[in-house]
Amino acid sequence: MNIKKKIILSGMRPTGKLHLGHLTGALESWVAMQGEYQNYHLIADYHALTTNPDTSGIYENSIDMLIDWLSAGLDPEKSPMFRQSKIKEHSELHLIFSMLITAARLERNPTLKEQIRDLNMDNVVYGHLGYPVLQAADILLYKGDVVPVGEDQLPHIEITREIARRFNTQYASVFPEPEGKITKFARLSGLDGKRMSKSIGNTILLSDSPEVITKKLRTAVTDPQKLRKGDPGHPDICLVFDYHNKFNHSEIPEIRENCKSGKLGCVDCKMNCAKKIIDALAPNREKRDYYESHMDKVKDILADGEKHAGTIAEQTMAEVHEAMKLG
Ligand code: TRP
């Protein structure tokens, strides 16, 4: 019996080394789906240009991210990984799709509006408006059925569905209507209690050494009312407690009780937490050591992923051209 696996496609912009939030928010679910689904993962290097035209570090950032993916457990035998810019069909399909959606629809995209506000942008480039159109091409080239993403990306998946429907009715039924799958996770805050973000510098990187993790944890903010050991704490408002919940779940009842009673001081609690994070990342570190000392292997993995993705993309474009009578 040969039942066709459902296809998942997801990607990230190559912003450099990834942090714990990327692991719990995306990578763990990609890895969990691997095998049951046919995974494809793209390094969205063209998308990165929408907010930053500087390409000086783009290759290194892409490789750093790929090593993070591999270290988290993505298996290149099962999950092709590739750069968007190396598969020319992404650009071609983006162009065709750009005729199937109105500018007004793209201007209503709430994720775009949020970005404009957050990044204080006074000018939006044409390609940024078309960000979701390129994303639709990313997904539909591989006929993705399921797209595991964070909540902010759901408007883009909705636009992808609209474009797929529009193409299928206008020309011929080529594309599935992909579903967004929110990657559920307990959101981890940064070390200062704000959202974990590279630009704020409050992250624990997947590539941090045990020493760095310990040092960073020492600076984490905790319950402001608990100034010294003996003071009763409030674990439910403490980000270190959230980290324990994720990386040290079995000790949660004990930590809760001893924090509340004052018996457990923040320094001891943080050092225990650092140790658990270090332990949890041990398999990750082992794979990273391997890949970092076998860079030629990493390059081969990328080349193989790009070859594989290119074959699928070419097939889909042939169907697209045929459906459009551009053959
Ligand atoms: N837009 C996604 C982000 O900013 C990255 C991305 C590009 C993506 N193409 C994709 C995600 C296709 C899922 C599917 O995080």
Short mmCIF file of C-alpha atoms and ligand atoms in Angstrom, two decimals:
data_model
loop_
_atom_site.label_atom_id
_atom_site.label_comp_id
_atom_site.label_asym_id
_atom_site.label_seq_id
_atom_site.Cartn_x
_atom_site.Cartn_y
_atom_site.Cartn_z
CA MET A 1 0.00 0.00 0.00
CA ASN A 2 1.44 3.30 -1.02
CA ILE A 3 -0.49 6.16 0.53
CA LYS A 4 0.86 9.51 -0.51
CA LYS A 5 2.15 11.46 2.43
CA LYS A 6 0.78 14.90 3.05
CA ILE A 7 3.24 17.63 2.31
CA ILE A 8 4.37 20.22 4.78
CA LEU A 9 6.33 23.24 3.80
CA SER A 10 7.71 25.83 6.13
CA GLY A 11 10.58 28.24 6.19
CA MET A 12 12.34 31.06 7.94
CA ARG A 13 14.20 34.12 6.87
CA PRO A 14 17.95 33.69 7.37
CA THR A 15 18.45 36.12 10.22
CA GLY A 16 21.44 34.22 11.62
CA LYS A 17 21.76 32.00 14.65
CA LEU A 18 18.47 30.79 16.08
CA HIS A 19 17.36 30.91 19.72
CA LEU A 20 15.31 28.82 22.14
CA GLY A 21 12.10 30.49 20.95
CA HIS A 22 12.71 29.16 17.43
CA LEU A 23 13.21 25.69 18.86
CA THR A 24 10.03 25.54 20.93
CA GLY A 25 8.06 27.67 18.47
CA ALA A 26 8.89 25.95 15.21
CA LEU A 27 11.74 23.47 14.97
CA GLU A 28 10.38 20.98 17.49
CA SER A 29 7.13 20.72 15.57
CA TRP A 30 8.89 20.43 12.20
CA VAL A 31 10.97 17.58 13.57
CA ALA A 32 7.93 15.91 15.15
CA MET A 33 6.10 15.92 11.81
CA GLN A 34 9.06 14.53 9.92
CA GLY A 35 8.40 11.02 8.62
CA GLU A 36 4.63 11.16 8.95
CA TYR A 37 4.61 13.99 6.42
CA GLN A 38 6.89 14.81 3.53
CA ASN A 39 8.69 17.90 4.81
CA TYR A 40 10.21 20.73 2.75
CA HIS A 41 12.02 23.58 4.45
CA LEU A 42 13.13 26.73 2.77
CA ILE A 43 15.60 29.40 3.69
CA ALA A 44 13.66 32.48 2.64
CA ASP A 45 16.59 34.61 1.54
CA TYR A 46 14.58 36.67 -0.95
CA HIS A 47 12.02 37.41 1.75
CA ALA A 48 14.83 38.73 3.94
CA LEU A 49 15.38 41.50 1.38
CA THR A 50 11.92 42.98 1.99
CA THR A 51 13.07 44.62 5.19
CA ASN A 52 16.83 44.65 4.69
CA PRO A 53 18.56 45.07 1.33
CA ASP A 54 22.02 44.45 2.86
CA THR A 55 23.13 41.02 1.62
CA SER A 56 26.70 41.06 2.96
CA GLY A 57 26.05 38.36 5.59
CA ILE A 58 23.28 36.46 3.86
CA TYR A 59 25.26 33.34 2.97
CA GLU A 60 26.80 32.96 6.45
CA ASN A 61 23.40 33.56 8.02
CA SER A 62 21.83 30.93 5.80
CA ILE A 63 24.50 28.38 6.71
CA ASP A 64 24.23 29.21 10.43
CA MET A 65 20.50 28.68 10.24
CA LEU A 66 20.88 25.43 8.32
CA ILE A 67 23.25 24.10 11.00
CA ASP A 68 20.68 25.07 13.64
CA TRP A 69 18.00 23.16 11.73
CA LEU A 70 20.18 20.08 11.36
CA SER A 71 21.24 20.21 15.01
CA ALA A 72 17.60 20.40 16.09
CA GLY A 73 16.99 17.09 14.30
CA LEU A 74 15.88 17.84 10.75
CA ASP A 75 17.07 14.89 8.73
CA PRO A 76 18.31 15.78 5.25
CA GLU A 77 17.36 12.29 4.00
CA LYS A 78 13.72 13.02 4.81
CA SER A 79 13.46 16.77 4.60
CA PRO A 80 15.02 18.69 1.72
CA MET A 81 16.35 22.07 2.87
CA PHE A 82 17.08 24.74 0.31
CA ARG A 83 17.51 28.43 -0.43
CA GLN A 84 14.65 30.18 -2.14
CA SER A 85 17.03 32.18 -4.33
CA LYS A 86 18.50 29.02 -5.83
CA ILE A 87 15.21 27.72 -7.20
CA LYS A 88 14.26 30.17 -9.93
CA GLU A 89 10.69 28.85 -10.11
CA HIS A 90 9.86 30.72 -6.89
CA SER A 91 10.34 33.99 -8.75
CA GLU A 92 8.46 32.81 -11.80
CA LEU A 93 5.44 31.60 -9.88
CA HIS A 94 5.50 34.75 -7.78
CA LEU A 95 5.16 36.78 -10.95
CA ILE A 96 2.20 34.75 -12.20
CA PHE A 97 0.51 34.86 -8.80
CA SER A 98 0.98 38.62 -8.63
CA MET A 99 -1.63 38.89 -11.41
CA LEU A 100 -4.18 36.94 -9.37
CA ILE A 101 -4.48 39.18 -6.33
CA THR A 102 -5.32 42.85 -6.03
CA ALA A 103 -3.05 45.47 -4.53
CA ALA A 104 -5.93 46.47 -2.24
CA ARG A 105 -6.11 42.96 -0.81
CA LEU A 106 -2.39 43.01 -0.05
CA GLU A 107 -2.62 46.43 1.56
CA ARG A 108 -5.14 45.02 4.02
CA ASN A 109 -2.66 42.38 5.28
CA PRO A 110 -2.54 42.83 9.09
CA THR A 111 0.96 41.34 9.38
CA LEU A 112 2.27 43.96 6.97
CA LYS A 113 0.55 46.73 8.92
CA GLU A 114 2.08 45.45 12.14
CA GLN A 115 5.57 45.32 10.61
CA ILE A 116 5.24 48.85 9.31
CA ARG A 117 4.29 49.97 12.81
CA ASP A 118 6.89 47.90 14.70
CA LEU A 119 9.78 48.75 12.40
CA ASN A 120 8.70 52.37 12.11
CA MET A 121 8.79 52.19 8.33
CA ASP A 122 7.79 55.27 6.44
CA ASN A 123 8.18 53.64 3.07
CA VAL A 124 7.30 50.16 1.92
CA VAL A 125 9.00 48.65 -1.09
CA TYR A 126 6.86 47.03 -3.77
CA GLY A 127 8.31 43.60 -2.94
CA HIS A 128 7.31 43.92 0.70
CA LEU A 129 3.69 44.45 -0.30
CA GLY A 130 4.10 41.27 -2.34
CA TYR A 131 5.67 39.31 0.54
CA PRO A 132 2.66 36.97 0.89
CA VAL A 133 2.55 36.43 -2.88
CA LEU A 134 6.11 35.11 -2.82
CA GLN A 135 5.19 33.02 0.22
CA ALA A 136 2.25 31.57 -1.72
CA ALA A 137 4.70 30.59 -4.47
CA ASP A 138 6.99 28.98 -1.85
CA ILE A 139 4.16 26.85 -0.54
CA LEU A 140 2.34 26.00 -3.75
CA LEU A 141 5.39 25.10 -5.82
CA TYR A 142 5.71 22.04 -3.57
CA LYS A 143 1.91 21.64 -3.33
CA GLY A 144 2.09 22.06 0.42
CA ASP A 145 -0.96 20.74 2.27
CA VAL A 146 0.03 21.92 5.71
CA VAL A 147 2.07 24.93 6.71
CA PRO A 148 3.27 24.97 10.31
CA VAL A 149 3.71 28.61 11.25
CA GLY A 150 3.37 31.13 14.04
CA GLU A 151 0.11 32.99 14.41
CA ASP A 152 1.41 36.13 12.71
CA GLN A 153 1.73 34.14 9.48
CA LEU A 154 -1.90 33.02 9.26
CA PRO A 155 -2.95 36.02 7.13
CA HIS A 156 -0.31 34.92 4.61
CA ILE A 157 -1.70 31.41 4.50
CA GLU A 158 -5.17 32.86 3.90
CA ILE A 159 -3.78 34.82 0.94
CA THR A 160 -2.09 31.61 -0.30
CA ARG A 161 -5.46 29.85 -0.23
CA GLU A 162 -7.13 32.67 -2.14
CA ILE A 163 -4.43 32.61 -4.80
CA ALA A 164 -4.67 28.80 -5.14
CA ARG A 165 -8.45 29.01 -5.55
CA ARG A 166 -8.14 31.82 -8.04
CA PHE A 167 -5.59 29.94 -10.14
CA ASN A 168 -7.57 26.70 -10.03
CA THR A 169 -10.78 28.39 -11.24
CA GLN A 170 -9.12 30.64 -13.79
CA TYR A 171 -6.92 27.96 -15.39
CA ALA A 172 -6.99 24.36 -14.17
CA SER A 173 -6.93 22.63 -10.86
CA VAL A 174 -3.22 22.43 -10.09
CA PHE A 175 -2.91 23.47 -6.47
CA PRO A 176 -4.14 22.28 -3.06
CA GLU A 177 -5.57 24.81 -0.62
CA PRO A 178 -3.02 24.61 2.16
CA GLU A 179 -3.91 24.80 5.80
CA GLY A 180 -1.98 26.79 8.35
CA LYS A 181 -1.13 24.81 11.43
CA ILE A 182 -0.30 26.93 14.43
CA THR A 183 2.75 25.56 16.15
CA LYS A 184 1.52 25.31 19.71
CA PHE A 185 4.02 26.00 22.40
CA ALA A 186 4.36 27.78 25.67
CA ARG A 187 5.80 31.07 24.52
CA LEU A 188 9.19 31.58 26.11
CA SER A 189 10.05 35.11 27.15
CA GLY A 190 13.50 36.61 26.74
CA LEU A 191 15.85 36.92 29.69
CA ASP A 192 14.50 40.41 30.43
CA GLY A 193 10.87 39.26 30.38
CA LYS A 194 10.16 40.81 26.97
CA ARG A 195 9.49 38.80 23.82
CA MET A 196 12.56 36.71 22.96
CA SER A 197 14.11 38.51 20.03
CA LYS A 198 17.50 38.67 18.45
CA SER A 199 17.30 42.41 17.94
CA ILE A 200 16.68 42.98 21.67
CA GLY A 201 19.58 40.67 22.56
CA ASN A 202 17.67 38.85 25.29
CA THR A 203 17.92 35.37 23.85
CA ILE A 204 19.56 32.07 24.60
CA LEU A 205 20.98 30.83 21.31
CA LEU A 206 20.82 27.17 20.37
CA SER A 207 24.53 27.45 19.71
CA ASP A 208 25.44 29.00 23.08
CA SER A 209 28.02 27.03 25.04
CA PRO A 210 27.12 25.68 28.50
CA GLU A 211 29.23 28.47 30.05
CA VAL A 212 27.36 31.15 28.12
CA ILE A 213 23.97 29.65 28.98
CA THR A 214 24.89 29.68 32.68
CA LYS A 215 26.10 33.27 32.45
CA LYS A 216 22.99 34.41 30.62
CA LEU A 217 20.65 32.68 33.04
CA ARG A 218 22.34 34.47 35.92
CA THR A 219 21.16 37.79 34.43
CA ALA A 220 17.54 36.66 33.95
CA VAL A 221 14.96 38.82 35.69
CA THR A 222 12.81 37.06 38.27
CA ASP A 223 9.97 38.06 40.57
CA PRO A 224 10.85 41.67 41.54
CA GLN A 225 9.35 41.17 44.99
CA LYS A 226 11.72 38.36 45.81
CA LEU A 227 14.93 40.16 46.67
CA ARG A 228 16.74 37.52 48.66
CA LYS A 229 16.51 33.88 49.63
CA GLY A 230 13.83 33.60 52.29
CA ASP A 231 11.47 36.09 50.61
CA PRO A 232 8.36 34.36 49.30
CA GLY A 233 8.27 34.31 45.47
CA HIS A 234 5.53 34.24 42.81
CA PRO A 235 6.52 31.53 40.34
CA ASP A 236 3.62 32.20 37.99
CA ILE A 237 5.00 35.59 37.03
CA CYS A 238 8.61 34.41 36.80
CA LEU A 239 10.16 33.67 33.42
CA VAL A 240 12.71 31.29 34.94
CA PHE A 241 9.75 29.27 36.17
CA ASP A 242 8.46 29.17 32.58
CA TYR A 243 11.82 27.83 31.47
CA HIS A 244 11.64 25.16 34.19
CA ASN A 245 8.19 24.28 32.95
CA LYS A 246 9.59 23.64 29.50
CA PHE A 247 12.99 22.10 30.29
CA ASN A 248 12.54 20.68 33.79
CA HIS A 249 8.92 19.72 33.97
CA SER A 250 9.25 16.98 36.56
CA GLU A 251 10.56 19.32 39.27
CA ILE A 252 7.81 21.89 38.78
CA PRO A 253 5.71 21.07 41.93
CA GLU A 254 8.77 21.18 44.15
CA ILE A 255 10.08 24.41 42.67
CA ARG A 256 6.69 26.06 42.95
CA GLU A 257 6.39 25.16 46.60
CA ASN A 258 9.94 26.07 47.58
CA CYS A 259 9.88 29.35 45.68
CA LYS A 260 6.61 30.34 47.34
CA SER A 261 7.80 29.44 50.81
CA GLY A 262 11.09 31.25 50.31
CA LYS A 263 13.17 28.15 50.87
CA LEU A 264 14.50 28.26 47.29
CA GLY A 265 16.59 31.29 46.36
CA CYS A 266 16.66 32.71 42.83
CA VAL A 267 20.35 32.06 42.25
CA ASP A 268 20.06 28.34 43.03
CA CYS A 269 16.88 28.13 41.01
CA LYS A 270 18.51 29.79 38.00
CA MET A 271 21.59 27.57 38.16
CA ASN A 272 19.41 24.47 38.28
CA CYS A 273 17.48 25.82 35.30
CA ALA A 274 20.67 26.52 33.34
CA LYS A 275 21.76 22.96 33.92
CA LYS A 276 18.47 21.57 32.63
CA ILE A 277 18.61 23.72 29.49
CA ILE A 278 22.21 22.63 28.92
CA ASP A 279 21.14 18.97 29.31
CA ALA A 280 18.19 19.42 26.96
CA LEU A 281 20.47 20.90 24.32
CA ALA A 282 23.08 18.13 24.64
CA PRO A 283 21.93 16.15 21.56
CA ASN A 284 21.72 19.41 19.68
CA ARG A 285 25.29 20.28 20.69
CA GLU A 286 26.55 16.89 19.62
CA LYS A 287 25.11 17.25 16.11
CA ARG A 288 26.35 20.82 15.89
CA ASP A 289 29.91 19.76 16.77
CA TYR A 290 29.72 17.23 13.99
CA TYR A 291 28.40 19.60 11.34
CA GLU A 292 30.67 22.47 12.32
CA SER A 293 33.67 20.25 11.78
CA HIS A 294 32.22 18.86 8.52
CA MET A 295 31.30 22.00 6.63
CA ASP A 296 31.66 20.22 3.30
CA LYS A 297 28.87 17.90 4.44
CA VAL A 298 26.66 20.90 5.27
CA LYS A 299 27.26 22.31 1.80
CA ASP A 300 26.42 18.94 0.23
CA ILE A 301 23.18 18.78 2.21
CA LEU A 302 22.21 22.19 0.87
CA ALA A 303 23.19 21.24 -2.69
CA ASP A 304 21.18 17.99 -2.47
CA GLY A 305 18.19 19.83 -0.99
CA GLU A 306 18.34 22.37 -3.81
CA LYS A 307 18.56 19.67 -6.43
CA HIS A 308 15.59 17.82 -4.98
CA ALA A 309 13.50 20.99 -4.56
CA GLY A 310 14.45 22.12 -8.07
CA THR A 311 13.08 18.92 -9.60
CA ILE A 312 9.71 19.30 -7.89
CA ALA A 313 9.55 23.01 -8.69
CA GLU A 314 10.24 22.33 -12.35
CA GLN A 315 7.45 19.76 -12.53
CA THR A 316 4.96 22.11 -10.94
CA MET A 317 5.93 24.96 -13.28
CA ALA A 318 5.40 22.68 -16.26
CA GLU A 319 1.87 21.98 -15.00
CA VAL A 320 1.32 25.70 -14.46
CA HIS A 321 2.43 26.58 -17.97
CA GLU A 322 0.31 23.85 -19.43
CA ALA A 323 -2.74 24.98 -17.46
CA MET A 324 -2.15 28.52 -18.72
CA LYS A 325 -1.59 27.40 -22.30
CA LEU A 326 1.90 28.85 -22.17
CA GLY A 327 3.36 25.53 -23.27
N1 TRP B 1 7.12 34.46 6.20
C1 TRP B 1 7.80 33.53 7.06
C2 TRP B 1 8.33 34.31 8.27
O1 TRP B 1 8.58 35.48 8.20
C3 TRP B 1 8.94 32.84 6.36
C4 TRP B 1 8.46 32.09 5.14
C5 TRP B 1 8.77 32.36 3.85
C6 TRP B 1 7.58 30.98 5.14
N2 TRP B 1 8.15 31.49 3.03
C7 TRP B 1 7.41 30.62 3.78
C8 TRP B 1 6.91 30.27 6.15
C9 TRP B 1 6.56 29.58 3.40
C10 TRP B 1 6.08 29.22 5.76
C11 TRP B 1 5.90 28.89 4.42
O2 TRP B 1 8.52 33.71 9.30
#
